[in-house]
Amino acid sequence: MTCSHGGPAVPTVPYSRVTLSGHPVVTVAAPYQIAHCNLPAPAEALRCTGGQWLHGSTRVFAGGRALVLDSSPSMCVPNGAAMLVLECQTRVNAV
């Protein structure tokens, strides 16, 4: 995941009790830390430093919280830009 300006976004609290393809899932409750936002110099005071998903899954939960979907809306702080999903699990089978 990245901010809209290409800065890598990393979840600060992934939910490690549930994994997909060996990676912990991310719930909408997990805030993201963003480093190296590439917002141009005139607006560098507004470079993305964090992000949050606003809505997630409605029928699948981990630890009682909705999962982040590739279509979920998000918002970066302090400028309100969206986070972008670069790679995700596209199909999940549960037992």
Short mmCIF file of the C-alpha atoms (twelve columns), coordinates in Angstrom:
data_MODEL
# 
_entry.id   MODEL 
# 
loop_
_atom_site.group_PDB 
_atom_site.id 
_atom_site.type_symbol 
_atom_site.label_atom_id 
_atom_site.label_alt_id 
_atom_site.label_comp_id 
_atom_site.label_asym_id 
_atom_site.label_seq_id 
_atom_site.Cartn_x 
_atom_site.Cartn_y 
_atom_site.Cartn_z 
_atom_site.pdbx_PDB_model_num 
ATOM 1  C CA . MET A 1  0.000   0.000   0.000  1 
ATOM 2  C CA . THR A 2  1.070   3.543   -0.630 1 
ATOM 3  C CA . CYS A 3  -0.303  7.023   -0.191 1 
ATOM 4  C CA . SER A 4  -1.544  8.708   -3.380 1 
ATOM 5  C CA . HIS A 5  1.900   10.278  -3.760 1 
ATOM 6  C CA . GLY A 6  3.842   7.000   -3.641 1 
ATOM 7  C CA . GLY A 7  4.909   6.915   0.007  1 
ATOM 8  C CA . PRO A 8  4.932   3.350   1.404  1 
ATOM 9  C CA . ALA A 9  2.097   2.738   3.899  1 
ATOM 10 C CA . VAL A 10 2.622   0.104   6.602  1 
ATOM 11 C CA . PRO A 11 -0.039  -1.077  9.073  1 
ATOM 12 C CA . THR A 12 1.072   -0.452  12.640 1 
ATOM 13 C CA . VAL A 13 -1.143  -3.187  14.118 1 
ATOM 14 C CA . PRO A 14 -1.772  -6.098  11.702 1 
ATOM 15 C CA . TYR A 15 -4.013  -8.871  13.065 1 
ATOM 16 C CA . SER A 16 -1.587  -11.809 13.160 1 
ATOM 17 C CA . ARG A 17 -4.055  -14.454 14.452 1 
ATOM 18 C CA . VAL A 18 -5.538  -14.638 10.924 1 
ATOM 19 C CA . THR A 19 -3.305  -14.920 7.861  1 
ATOM 20 C CA . LEU A 20 -3.827  -14.881 4.099  1 
ATOM 21 C CA . SER A 21 -1.056  -16.392 1.990  1 
ATOM 22 C CA . GLY A 22 1.103   -16.333 5.112  1 
ATOM 23 C CA . HIS A 23 0.601   -12.614 5.808  1 
ATOM 24 C CA . PRO A 24 -1.447  -11.179 8.689  1 
ATOM 25 C CA . VAL A 25 -4.762  -9.595  7.728  1 
ATOM 26 C CA . VAL A 26 -5.409  -5.907  8.267  1 
ATOM 27 C CA . THR A 27 -8.569  -4.636  9.900  1 
ATOM 28 C CA . VAL A 28 -10.035 -1.162  9.535  1 
ATOM 29 C CA . ALA A 29 -8.944  -0.475  13.119 1 
ATOM 30 C CA . ALA A 30 -5.231  -0.598  12.208 1 
ATOM 31 C CA . PRO A 31 -3.699  2.829   11.603 1 
ATOM 32 C CA . TYR A 32 -1.018  3.098   8.916  1 
ATOM 33 C CA . GLN A 33 2.343   4.823   9.110  1 
ATOM 34 C CA . ILE A 34 3.501   6.516   5.898  1 
ATOM 35 C CA . ALA A 35 7.116   7.436   5.172  1 
ATOM 36 C CA . HIS A 36 8.695   9.208   2.214  1 
ATOM 37 C CA . CYS A 37 5.550   10.808  0.779  1 
ATOM 38 C CA . ASN A 38 6.463   12.469  -2.522 1 
ATOM 39 C CA . LEU A 39 4.105   15.436  -2.311 1 
ATOM 40 C CA . PRO A 40 5.839   18.305  -4.194 1 
ATOM 41 C CA . ALA A 41 7.957   20.821  -2.258 1 
ATOM 42 C CA . PRO A 42 5.480   23.745  -2.151 1 
ATOM 43 C CA . ALA A 43 3.129   21.572  -0.077 1 
ATOM 44 C CA . GLU A 44 5.717   19.590  1.886  1 
ATOM 45 C CA . ALA A 45 4.071   20.561  5.192  1 
ATOM 46 C CA . LEU A 46 1.072   18.486  4.034  1 
ATOM 47 C CA . ARG A 47 3.038   15.322  3.191  1 
ATOM 48 C CA . CYS A 48 1.275   12.129  4.266  1 
ATOM 49 C CA . THR A 49 2.428   10.788  7.638  1 
ATOM 50 C CA . GLY A 50 -0.376  8.355   8.473  1 
ATOM 51 C CA . GLY A 51 -3.521  6.816   7.095  1 
ATOM 52 C CA . GLN A 52 -6.706  5.049   8.107  1 
ATOM 53 C CA . TRP A 53 -9.251  2.878   6.311  1 
ATOM 54 C CA . LEU A 54 -12.777 4.230   6.741  1 
ATOM 55 C CA . HIS A 55 -14.917 1.169   5.933  1 
ATOM 56 C CA . GLY A 56 -14.228 -2.506  5.362  1 
ATOM 57 C CA . SER A 57 -15.925 -5.849  4.934  1 
ATOM 58 C CA . THR A 58 -19.495 -6.224  6.136  1 
ATOM 59 C CA . ARG A 59 -19.654 -10.009 6.517  1 
ATOM 60 C CA . VAL A 60 -16.093 -11.138 7.274  1 
ATOM 61 C CA . PHE A 61 -14.335 -10.146 10.489 1 
ATOM 62 C CA . ALA A 62 -11.087 -10.853 12.324 1 
ATOM 63 C CA . GLY A 63 -11.040 -10.230 16.047 1 
ATOM 64 C CA . GLY A 64 -14.508 -8.695  15.731 1 
ATOM 65 C CA . ARG A 65 -13.328 -6.015  13.298 1 
ATOM 66 C CA . ALA A 66 -14.003 -5.542  9.597  1 
ATOM 67 C CA . LEU A 67 -11.230 -6.470  7.161  1 
ATOM 68 C CA . VAL A 68 -9.741  -3.973  4.725  1 
ATOM 69 C CA . LEU A 69 -10.870 -4.587  1.133  1 
ATOM 70 C CA . ASP A 70 -9.128  -3.334  -2.004 1 
ATOM 71 C CA . SER A 71 -12.255 -1.232  -2.626 1 
ATOM 72 C CA . SER A 72 -12.365 0.236   0.904  1 
ATOM 73 C CA . PRO A 73 -12.175 4.037   1.160  1 
ATOM 74 C CA . SER A 74 -9.232  5.486   3.054  1 
ATOM 75 C CA . MET A 75 -7.790  8.797   4.115  1 
ATOM 76 C CA . CYS A 76 -4.241  9.988   4.770  1 
ATOM 77 C CA . VAL A 77 -3.338  12.631  7.326  1 
ATOM 78 C CA . PRO A 78 -2.859  15.546  7.256  1 
ATOM 79 C CA . ASN A 79 -4.052  16.143  3.664  1 
ATOM 80 C CA . GLY A 80 -6.972  13.718  3.159  1 
ATOM 81 C CA . ALA A 81 -5.472  11.912  0.149  1 
ATOM 82 C CA . ALA A 82 -6.403  8.263   -0.400 1 
ATOM 83 C CA . MET A 83 -4.184  5.231   0.177  1 
ATOM 84 C CA . LEU A 84 -3.710  2.898   -2.783 1 
ATOM 85 C CA . VAL A 85 -3.723  -0.904  -2.685 1 
ATOM 86 C CA . LEU A 86 -0.865  -2.283  -4.779 1 
ATOM 87 C CA . GLU A 87 -1.292  -5.979  -4.040 1 
ATOM 88 C CA . CYS A 88 -3.916  -8.023  -2.242 1 
ATOM 89 C CA . GLN A 89 -5.420  -11.484 -1.813 1 
ATOM 90 C CA . THR A 90 -8.170  -11.695 -4.431 1 
ATOM 91 C CA . ARG A 91 -9.782  -14.974 -3.407 1 
ATOM 92 C CA . VAL A 92 -10.110 -16.580 -0.003 1 
ATOM 93 C CA . ASN A 93 -11.418 -20.000 0.970  1 
ATOM 94 C CA . ALA A 94 -12.364 -20.664 4.574  1 
ATOM 95 C CA . VAL A 95 -12.870 -23.957 6.357  1 
# 
